[in-house]
Coordinates of C-alpha atoms in Angstrom, one line a residue:
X1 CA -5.7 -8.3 -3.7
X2 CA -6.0 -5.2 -2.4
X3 CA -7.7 -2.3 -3.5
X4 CA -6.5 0.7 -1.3
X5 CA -4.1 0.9 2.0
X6 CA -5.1 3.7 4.1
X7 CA -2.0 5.4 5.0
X8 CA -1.7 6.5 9.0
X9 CA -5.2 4.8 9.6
X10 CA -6.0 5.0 13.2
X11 CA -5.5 1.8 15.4
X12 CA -9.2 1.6 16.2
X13 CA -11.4 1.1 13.0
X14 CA -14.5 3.2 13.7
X15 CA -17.8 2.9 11.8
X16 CA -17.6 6.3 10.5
X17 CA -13.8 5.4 9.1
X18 CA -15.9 2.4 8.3
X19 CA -18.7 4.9 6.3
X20 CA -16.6 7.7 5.1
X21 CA -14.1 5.7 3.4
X22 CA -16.8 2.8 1.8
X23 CA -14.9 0.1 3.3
X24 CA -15.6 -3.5 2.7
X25 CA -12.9 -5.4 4.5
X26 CA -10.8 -4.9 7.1
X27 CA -7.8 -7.1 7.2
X28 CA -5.4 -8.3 9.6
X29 CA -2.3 -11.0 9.1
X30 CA -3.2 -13.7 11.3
X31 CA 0.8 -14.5 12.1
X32 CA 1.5 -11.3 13.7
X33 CA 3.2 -11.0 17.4
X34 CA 0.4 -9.5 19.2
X35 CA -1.9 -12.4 18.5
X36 CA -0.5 -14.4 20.5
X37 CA -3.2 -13.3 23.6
X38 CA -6.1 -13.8 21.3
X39 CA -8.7 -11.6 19.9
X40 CA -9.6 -9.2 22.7
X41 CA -12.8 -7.2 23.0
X42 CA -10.8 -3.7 22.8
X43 CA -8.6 -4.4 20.1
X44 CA -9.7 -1.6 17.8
X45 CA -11.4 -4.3 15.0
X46 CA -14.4 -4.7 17.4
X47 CA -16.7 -2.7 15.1
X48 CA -15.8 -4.6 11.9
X49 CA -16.1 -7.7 13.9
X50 CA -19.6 -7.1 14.5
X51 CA -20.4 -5.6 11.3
X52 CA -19.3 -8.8 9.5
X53 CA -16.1 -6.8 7.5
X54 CA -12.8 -8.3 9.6
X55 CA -11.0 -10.8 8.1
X56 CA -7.6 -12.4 9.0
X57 CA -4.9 -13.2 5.8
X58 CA -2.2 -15.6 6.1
X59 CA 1.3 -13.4 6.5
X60 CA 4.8 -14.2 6.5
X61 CA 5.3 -12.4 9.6
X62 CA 8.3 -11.2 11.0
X63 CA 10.2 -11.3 7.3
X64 CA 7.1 -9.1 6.0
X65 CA 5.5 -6.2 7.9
X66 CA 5.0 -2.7 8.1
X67 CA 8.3 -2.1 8.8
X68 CA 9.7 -4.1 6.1
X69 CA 8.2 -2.7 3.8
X70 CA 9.0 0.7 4.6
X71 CA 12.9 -0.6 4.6
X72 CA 12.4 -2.1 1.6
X73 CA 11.3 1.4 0.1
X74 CA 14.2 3.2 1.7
X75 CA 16.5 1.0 0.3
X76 CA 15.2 1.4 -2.8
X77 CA 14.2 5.2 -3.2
X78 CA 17.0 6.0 -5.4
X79 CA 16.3 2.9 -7.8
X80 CA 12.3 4.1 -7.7
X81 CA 13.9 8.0 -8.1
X82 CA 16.4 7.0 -11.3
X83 CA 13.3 5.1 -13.1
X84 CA 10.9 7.8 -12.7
X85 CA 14.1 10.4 -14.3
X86 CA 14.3 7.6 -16.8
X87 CA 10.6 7.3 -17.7
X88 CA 10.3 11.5 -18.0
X89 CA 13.1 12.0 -20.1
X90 CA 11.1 9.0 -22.4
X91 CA 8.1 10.9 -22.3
X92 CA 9.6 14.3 -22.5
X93 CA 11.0 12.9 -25.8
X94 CA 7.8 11.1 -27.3
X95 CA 6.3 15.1 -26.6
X96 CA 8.7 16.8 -28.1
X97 CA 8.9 14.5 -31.1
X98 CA 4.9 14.7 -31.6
X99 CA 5.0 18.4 -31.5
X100 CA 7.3 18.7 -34.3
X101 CA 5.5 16.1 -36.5
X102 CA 7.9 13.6 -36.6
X103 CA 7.4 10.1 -35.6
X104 CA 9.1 9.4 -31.6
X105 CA 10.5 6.6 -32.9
X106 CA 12.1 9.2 -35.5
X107 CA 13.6 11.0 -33.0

């Protein structure tokens, strides 16, 4: 699983990005079209290479990438947009019913 994405990280992983963020793996799917010239020198994982941290994870590569997944949230912003309306007005309505004493489930 993963613990945190860094949004907009930069193409080369540094060992300050490495430092300041307390990084422990860097990850890669091993399925993805550039890989098919091999792991170059330059490729921007160099330092995590060396410093023991780059790892490769099987990915379903083309059906899911970056750019599915970005899709897949643009698709689906109003869904995500009416659920969070729905979950406020639930809350606003378990508040409102606790600061008048009765019971939410009164309400």
């Amino acid at each position: 699983w993963v613990d945190e994405v860094i949004i907009g990280a930069p193409r080369c992983v540094t060992s300050d990005l490495i430092k300041t963020w307390n990084i422990h793996i860097v990850a890669r799917g091993c399925n993805h079209q550039r890989d098919a010239g091999g792991a170059s020198a330059n490729d921007g994982y160099e330092v995590a290479r060396s410093m023991g941290l780059y790892r490769e994870v099987p990915s379903k590569w083309p059906e899911l990438c970056h750019e599915t997944v970005v899709r897949r949230i643009i698709n689906d912003r109003e869904t995500y947009l009416r659920r969070n309306r729905d979950r406020a007005a639930k809350e606003d309505t378990y508040y409102m019913g606790k600061s008048q004493g009765t019971s939410p489930l009164e309400v």
